[in-house]
Coordinates of C-alpha atoms and ligand atoms in Angstrom, one line a residue:
M1 CA -9.3 -17.3 -23.5
Q2 CA -7.8 -13.9 -24.3
P3 CA -6.1 -11.1 -22.3
R4 CA -8.0 -7.9 -21.9
D5 CA -8.3 -5.6 -24.8
L6 CA -4.8 -4.4 -25.4
S7 CA -5.3 -2.8 -28.7
A8 CA -4.5 0.7 -27.3
H9 CA -1.3 -0.6 -25.8
T10 CA 1.7 0.0 -28.1
P11 CA 4.7 -2.1 -27.4
Y12 CA 7.9 -0.3 -26.3
V13 CA 10.5 0.0 -29.2
P14 CA 14.0 -0.2 -27.7
G15 CA 17.1 0.9 -29.5
R16 CA 18.8 -2.0 -31.2
G17 CA 21.4 -4.0 -29.3
S18 CA 24.9 -4.9 -30.6
E19 CA 24.3 -8.6 -30.2
E20 CA 21.1 -8.6 -32.1
V21 CA 22.5 -6.5 -35.0
A22 CA 25.7 -8.4 -35.1
R23 CA 23.8 -11.7 -35.5
E24 CA 21.7 -10.2 -38.3
L25 CA 24.7 -8.8 -40.2
G26 CA 27.0 -11.7 -39.4
M27 CA 29.4 -9.4 -37.7
D28 CA 31.4 -9.5 -34.5
P29 CA 29.5 -7.4 -31.8
D30 CA 32.9 -5.9 -30.9
D31 CA 33.1 -4.3 -34.3
L32 CA 29.9 -2.4 -33.8
T33 CA 29.6 1.0 -32.3
K34 CA 26.3 1.1 -30.5
L35 CA 25.0 4.6 -30.0
S36 CA 21.3 3.9 -29.9
S37 CA 20.2 3.7 -26.3
N38 CA 22.0 6.5 -24.5
E39 CA 24.0 4.1 -22.4
N40 CA 27.3 5.0 -20.7
P41 CA 30.1 4.4 -23.2
F42 CA 32.6 3.9 -20.4
G43 CA 30.4 1.2 -18.8
P44 CA 29.7 1.0 -15.1
S45 CA 32.1 2.4 -12.5
P46 CA 34.8 -0.2 -11.6
K47 CA 33.6 0.2 -8.0
A48 CA 30.1 -0.9 -9.1
V49 CA 31.5 -3.9 -10.9
D50 CA 33.3 -4.9 -7.7
A51 CA 30.1 -4.4 -5.7
V52 CA 28.2 -6.7 -8.2
R53 CA 30.8 -9.4 -7.7
E54 CA 30.6 -9.1 -4.0
A55 CA 26.8 -9.1 -3.9
A56 CA 26.7 -12.2 -5.9
A57 CA 27.3 -14.4 -2.9
D58 CA 24.3 -12.7 -1.0
V59 CA 21.5 -13.2 -3.6
D60 CA 19.9 -15.9 -1.5
V61 CA 18.3 -13.2 0.7
Y62 CA 15.6 -10.7 -0.1
P63 CA 17.0 -7.2 -0.4
T64 CA 16.3 -5.2 2.7
T65 CA 19.4 -3.5 4.2
S66 CA 20.8 -2.6 0.8
H67 CA 17.5 -1.0 -0.1
T68 CA 17.5 1.0 3.2
D69 CA 21.1 2.0 2.7
L70 CA 20.5 3.2 -0.8
T71 CA 17.4 5.2 0.2
E72 CA 19.3 6.8 3.1
T73 CA 22.3 7.7 0.9
L74 CA 20.1 9.3 -1.7
A75 CA 18.1 11.2 0.9
A76 CA 21.3 12.6 2.5
K77 CA 22.7 13.5 -0.9
W78 CA 19.6 15.4 -2.0
D79 CA 18.6 16.7 1.4
L80 CA 15.2 14.9 1.5
A81 CA 13.6 12.6 4.1
P82 CA 14.2 8.9 3.3
A83 CA 10.5 8.4 2.9
Q84 CA 10.6 10.8 -0.1
I85 CA 12.9 8.5 -2.0
W86 CA 11.0 5.8 -3.9
V87 CA 13.6 3.3 -5.1
S88 CA 12.4 1.2 -8.1
P89 CA 13.5 -1.1 -10.9
G90 CA 14.7 1.7 -13.2
A91 CA 13.0 5.0 -13.4
D92 CA 10.4 3.1 -15.4
G93 CA 9.5 1.3 -12.1
S94 CA 8.9 4.7 -10.5
I95 CA 6.6 5.7 -13.3
D96 CA 4.5 2.7 -12.5
Y97 CA 4.5 3.5 -8.8
L98 CA 3.3 7.0 -9.6
S99 CA 0.6 5.6 -11.8
R100 CA -0.6 3.3 -9.1
A101 CA -0.5 6.1 -6.5
M102 CA -2.2 8.7 -8.5
L103 CA -4.5 7.3 -11.1
D104 CA -8.1 6.2 -10.5
P105 CA -9.6 4.3 -13.5
G106 CA -10.3 6.7 -16.3
D107 CA -8.0 9.4 -15.0
S108 CA -5.7 10.7 -17.7
V109 CA -2.1 11.8 -18.0
L110 CA -0.5 14.5 -20.3
V111 CA 2.7 13.5 -22.1
P112 CA 5.0 15.1 -24.6
T113 CA 5.0 14.2 -28.3
P114 CA 7.6 13.4 -29.4
G115 CA 8.5 11.8 -26.2
F116 CA 9.4 8.8 -24.0
S117 CA 6.7 6.2 -24.6
Y118 CA 6.6 4.6 -21.2
Y119 CA 4.7 7.4 -19.5
G120 CA 1.6 6.6 -21.6
M121 CA 2.1 2.8 -21.5
S122 CA 2.2 2.8 -17.7
A123 CA -1.0 5.0 -17.5
R124 CA -2.8 2.6 -19.8
Y125 CA -1.7 -0.5 -17.8
H126 CA -3.2 1.3 -14.8
H127 CA -6.5 1.9 -16.6
G128 CA -5.8 5.5 -17.3
S129 CA -5.9 7.4 -20.6
V130 CA -3.3 9.5 -22.4
A131 CA -3.4 13.0 -23.9
T132 CA -0.4 14.7 -25.5
Y133 CA 1.1 18.1 -25.8
E134 CA 3.2 18.9 -28.8
L135 CA 6.8 20.0 -28.9
S136 CA 7.0 21.4 -32.3
K137 CA 10.0 20.9 -34.6
A138 CA 9.2 24.3 -36.2
D139 CA 9.7 25.8 -32.8
D140 CA 13.0 23.8 -32.2
F141 CA 11.1 21.6 -29.8
A142 CA 11.0 24.5 -27.3
Q143 CA 9.7 23.3 -23.9
T144 CA 7.6 26.0 -22.3
P145 CA 4.7 26.1 -19.8
E146 CA 2.5 27.5 -22.6
A147 CA 3.1 24.5 -24.9
V148 CA 1.9 22.2 -22.1
L149 CA -1.0 24.5 -20.9
D150 CA -2.4 24.8 -24.4
A151 CA -3.1 21.1 -24.3
Y152 CA -3.9 20.8 -20.6
D153 CA -7.4 19.6 -19.9
G154 CA -7.6 18.5 -16.3
E155 CA -5.1 15.6 -16.5
R156 CA -4.0 14.1 -13.1
I157 CA -0.3 13.7 -14.1
V158 CA 1.6 16.0 -16.4
Y159 CA 5.0 14.6 -17.5
L160 CA 7.9 16.8 -18.4
T161 CA 11.3 15.5 -19.5
T162 CA 14.3 17.6 -19.0
P163 CA 16.7 17.2 -20.7
H164 CA 14.1 15.9 -23.1
N165 CA 14.5 12.6 -24.9
P166 CA 15.0 12.6 -27.9
T167 CA 15.4 16.3 -28.6
G168 CA 17.8 17.3 -25.8
A169 CA 15.7 20.4 -25.0
E170 CA 15.4 21.6 -21.4
F171 CA 12.4 22.8 -19.3
S172 CA 13.4 25.5 -16.9
T173 CA 12.8 25.1 -13.2
E174 CA 10.9 28.4 -13.2
G175 CA 8.8 26.9 -16.0
V176 CA 8.1 23.9 -13.8
V177 CA 6.9 26.2 -11.0
E178 CA 4.7 28.2 -13.4
L179 CA 3.2 25.0 -14.7
A180 CA 2.6 23.5 -11.3
E181 CA 0.8 26.7 -10.3
S182 CA -1.4 26.8 -13.4
V183 CA -2.7 23.2 -13.6
D184 CA -5.5 21.8 -11.3
E185 CA -4.8 21.6 -7.6
D186 CA -4.8 17.8 -7.6
A187 CA -2.5 17.5 -10.7
L188 CA 1.0 16.2 -10.2
V189 CA 3.8 17.5 -12.3
V190 CA 6.4 14.7 -12.8
V191 CA 9.8 16.0 -13.9
D192 CA 11.8 13.2 -15.6
E193 CA 15.5 14.0 -15.1
A194 CA 16.8 10.7 -16.4
Y195 CA 19.5 12.8 -18.1
G196 CA 19.8 15.3 -15.3
E197 CA 23.5 14.7 -14.6
Y198 CA 24.4 15.9 -18.1
A199 CA 22.7 19.2 -17.7
D200 CA 23.9 22.4 -16.0
A201 CA 20.5 23.3 -14.7
R202 CA 19.6 22.8 -11.1
S203 CA 17.4 19.8 -10.3
A204 CA 13.6 20.2 -9.8
I205 CA 14.3 18.2 -6.6
D206 CA 15.0 21.6 -5.1
L207 CA 11.3 22.4 -5.4
L208 CA 10.2 19.6 -3.1
G209 CA 10.9 21.6 0.0
E210 CA 8.2 24.0 -0.9
R211 CA 5.8 22.1 -3.1
D212 CA 3.6 19.1 -2.7
D213 CA 2.6 18.8 -6.4
V214 CA 6.0 18.0 -8.1
A215 CA 7.8 14.6 -8.2
V216 CA 11.1 14.0 -9.9
L217 CA 12.5 10.9 -11.7
R218 CA 16.1 9.9 -11.6
T219 CA 18.0 6.8 -12.8
F220 CA 21.2 4.9 -12.6
S221 CA 20.8 3.7 -16.2
K222 CA 22.4 6.7 -17.9
A223 CA 25.3 8.6 -16.3
Y224 CA 25.9 5.9 -13.8
G225 CA 26.1 3.1 -16.4
L226 CA 23.9 0.6 -14.7
A227 CA 21.1 0.2 -17.3
G228 CA 21.3 -3.6 -17.2
L229 CA 20.7 -3.7 -13.5
R230 CA 17.4 -1.8 -13.6
I231 CA 17.7 0.7 -10.8
G232 CA 16.2 4.2 -10.5
W233 CA 14.1 6.3 -8.1
A234 CA 11.6 9.0 -7.7
A235 CA 11.8 12.0 -5.3
V236 CA 8.3 12.7 -4.0
P237 CA 6.7 15.3 -1.8
D238 CA 6.7 14.7 1.9
E239 CA 2.9 14.8 2.2
W240 CA 2.2 11.6 0.4
A241 CA 5.5 9.9 0.7
D242 CA 4.1 7.0 2.8
A243 CA 2.1 5.8 -0.2
Y244 CA 5.2 4.0 -1.4
A245 CA 4.6 1.1 1.1
R246 CA 1.2 0.7 -0.5
V247 CA 2.2 0.8 -4.2
N248 CA 5.6 -0.7 -4.6
T249 CA 6.2 -4.2 -5.8
P250 CA 7.9 -5.9 -2.9
F251 CA 11.7 -6.2 -3.4
A252 CA 11.5 -5.1 -7.0
A253 CA 14.8 -3.2 -6.6
N254 CA 17.2 -6.2 -6.3
E255 CA 20.1 -6.7 -4.0
V256 CA 22.8 -6.6 -6.6
A257 CA 21.3 -3.4 -8.2
C258 CA 21.1 -1.6 -4.8
R259 CA 24.7 -2.5 -3.9
A260 CA 26.0 -1.4 -7.3
A261 CA 24.0 1.8 -7.1
L262 CA 25.6 2.6 -3.7
A263 CA 29.1 1.9 -5.1
A264 CA 28.4 4.0 -8.2
L265 CA 27.3 7.0 -6.0
D266 CA 30.7 6.6 -4.4
D267 CA 32.6 7.1 -7.6
E268 CA 32.0 10.7 -8.6
A269 CA 35.0 10.8 -10.8
H270 CA 33.4 8.2 -13.1
V271 CA 30.3 10.3 -13.5
E272 CA 32.4 13.5 -14.1
R273 CA 34.4 11.8 -16.8
T274 CA 31.2 10.5 -18.3
V275 CA 29.5 13.9 -18.3
E276 CA 32.6 15.8 -19.6
T277 CA 32.9 13.3 -22.5
A278 CA 29.2 13.6 -23.4
R279 CA 29.6 17.4 -23.5
W280 CA 32.5 17.1 -25.8
A281 CA 30.7 14.6 -28.0
R282 CA 27.6 16.8 -28.3
G283 CA 29.7 19.7 -29.5
Y284 CA 31.7 17.5 -31.9
A285 CA 28.5 16.0 -33.4
S286 CA 26.8 19.3 -33.9
D287 CA 30.0 20.9 -35.4
H288 CA 30.9 18.1 -37.7
L289 CA 27.8 16.2 -38.7
D290 CA 26.5 17.2 -42.2
A291 CA 22.9 17.5 -40.9
R292 CA 20.9 19.9 -38.9
T293 CA 21.2 19.1 -35.1
W294 CA 19.5 20.6 -32.1
E295 CA 21.3 21.8 -29.0
S296 CA 21.2 19.1 -26.4
A297 CA 21.7 19.0 -22.7
G298 CA 21.6 15.2 -22.6
N299 CA 24.1 12.5 -23.7
F300 CA 22.7 12.4 -27.2
V301 CA 22.1 14.6 -30.2
L302 CA 19.1 14.6 -32.5
A303 CA 19.9 15.1 -36.1
D304 CA 17.6 15.7 -39.1
V305 CA 18.8 13.3 -41.8
G306 CA 15.8 13.1 -44.2
D307 CA 14.8 9.5 -44.3
A308 CA 15.7 8.3 -40.8
S309 CA 15.0 4.6 -41.4
A310 CA 17.1 4.5 -44.5
V311 CA 20.0 6.4 -42.8
A312 CA 19.9 4.3 -39.7
E313 CA 19.9 1.1 -41.7
A314 CA 22.8 2.2 -43.9
S315 CA 24.8 3.3 -41.0
Q316 CA 24.2 0.0 -39.2
R317 CA 25.5 -1.9 -42.2
E318 CA 28.7 0.2 -41.7
G319 CA 28.8 -0.9 -38.0
V320 CA 27.3 2.2 -36.4
I321 CA 24.0 1.8 -34.7
V322 CA 22.0 5.0 -34.1
R323 CA 18.4 5.4 -33.0
D324 CA 15.8 5.8 -35.8
C325 CA 13.3 8.2 -34.2
T326 CA 10.4 7.2 -36.4
S327 CA 8.8 5.5 -33.3
F328 CA 9.1 8.8 -31.5
G329 CA 7.1 10.4 -34.3
L330 CA 10.1 12.0 -36.0
P331 CA 10.6 10.0 -39.2
S332 CA 13.3 12.3 -40.5
C333 CA 15.5 12.2 -37.4
V334 CA 18.0 9.9 -35.8
R335 CA 19.3 10.2 -32.3
I336 CA 23.0 9.6 -31.8
S337 CA 24.1 8.8 -28.2
C338 CA 27.4 10.4 -27.1
G339 CA 30.1 7.8 -27.3
T340 CA 33.8 7.8 -26.3
E341 CA 35.9 10.2 -28.5
D342 CA 36.7 7.3 -30.9
Q343 CA 33.2 6.1 -31.1
T344 CA 31.8 9.6 -31.7
R345 CA 34.3 10.4 -34.4
R346 CA 33.5 7.1 -36.1
A347 CA 29.8 7.7 -35.9
V348 CA 30.0 11.2 -37.4
E349 CA 32.3 10.0 -40.2
T350 CA 30.0 7.0 -41.0
L351 CA 26.8 9.1 -40.9
N352 CA 28.4 11.8 -43.1
G353 CA 29.4 9.0 -45.6
V354 CA 25.9 7.6 -45.6
L355 CA 24.4 11.1 -46.0
S356 CA 26.5 11.9 -49.0
E357 CA 25.5 8.5 -50.6
V358 CA 21.8 9.3 -49.9
A359 CA 22.3 12.7 -51.5
K360 CA 23.8 11.1 -54.7
A361 CA 21.0 8.5 -55.0
Ligands
PLP401 C1 16.2 6.1 -20.1 C2 15.0 6.9 -19.7 C3 14.3 6.6 -18.5 C4 14.5 5.6 -17.5 O1 15.1 4.5 -17.8 P1 15.3 3.3 -16.7 O2 16.3 2.5 -17.3 O3 14.0 2.7 -16.5 O4 15.7 4.0 -15.4 C5 13.3 7.5 -18.2 N1 12.9 8.5 -18.9 C6 13.6 8.8 -20.0 C7 13.2 10.0 -20.8 C8 14.6 8.0 -20.5 O5 15.3 8.3 -21.6

């Protein structure tokens, strides 16, 4: 017996982990600087760590109160009704919930290329198909309604990422409105703000008061430093908010994650420090890296290094792990996550060394 035809399903390619690379190179994971997955270099808030410890004793019960508390806290923070907050295992979980809620078999979604691969993966799992719009390198990956509308052909969901992974480019809120008004009436525009905390722009969540065709994705994985707990959420329009009860996987957002997320929301100083350091690191990398970079509003910088696989491998041998963007469709680019000051300086120095070796070869 075989599973269904999965030939169109491409596996997700994660950034490489320290443990994995350390084993391969016979190094101590502590000697590695891992800047490949846009994680928080300061780790989780100490308050979240305490919450995880405390929650450990309660994991015999299904998460109910914690889920309600988190939903209500987010609703209050963002001035939405609790039913408009769809808590999920990572923002990836919300992508699945939106696929389930929106897609009939054969419906399609429109996604950016280069871009985050899970949008298309989720659509395919849910018997949908995937079309792409191009963000062109020649155009500095500019994110405009025109770039999306040129490719738009009646898709049910249109995904925007702002700040965009891996380029760092933003999509303006005015642009989101223009796009939502230009696509079909039953098309949902999903604005993925996984890196929203790092940007100055206002959130597209502000649009939900007046629009029923925009949803926004948010996560605790990046600025809040909880990637390992898998907790995120979607903000959805009031009109169809009650679909959540019909599409969510029961108890998928776990007790420990919900408690940690609540504690993390309570530590604004940790997020501020994280965001400020990322801003510094973006500037440092673009000023000092001997490679072309693009302006980024996220916690990472995209750099044009020639042969990305060769550069990422050489840099890894020197103990600095960056993300080879070949799997994003950018074989000449690496993405460098913002680290602490020390990590960022080390990464830039190491990459510059690698680049000068490559130039000599
Ligand atoms: C990291 C990321 C997410 C979500 O990650 P989760 O860990 O599932 O919350 C979503 N979109 C983009 C573009 C990302 O980079």
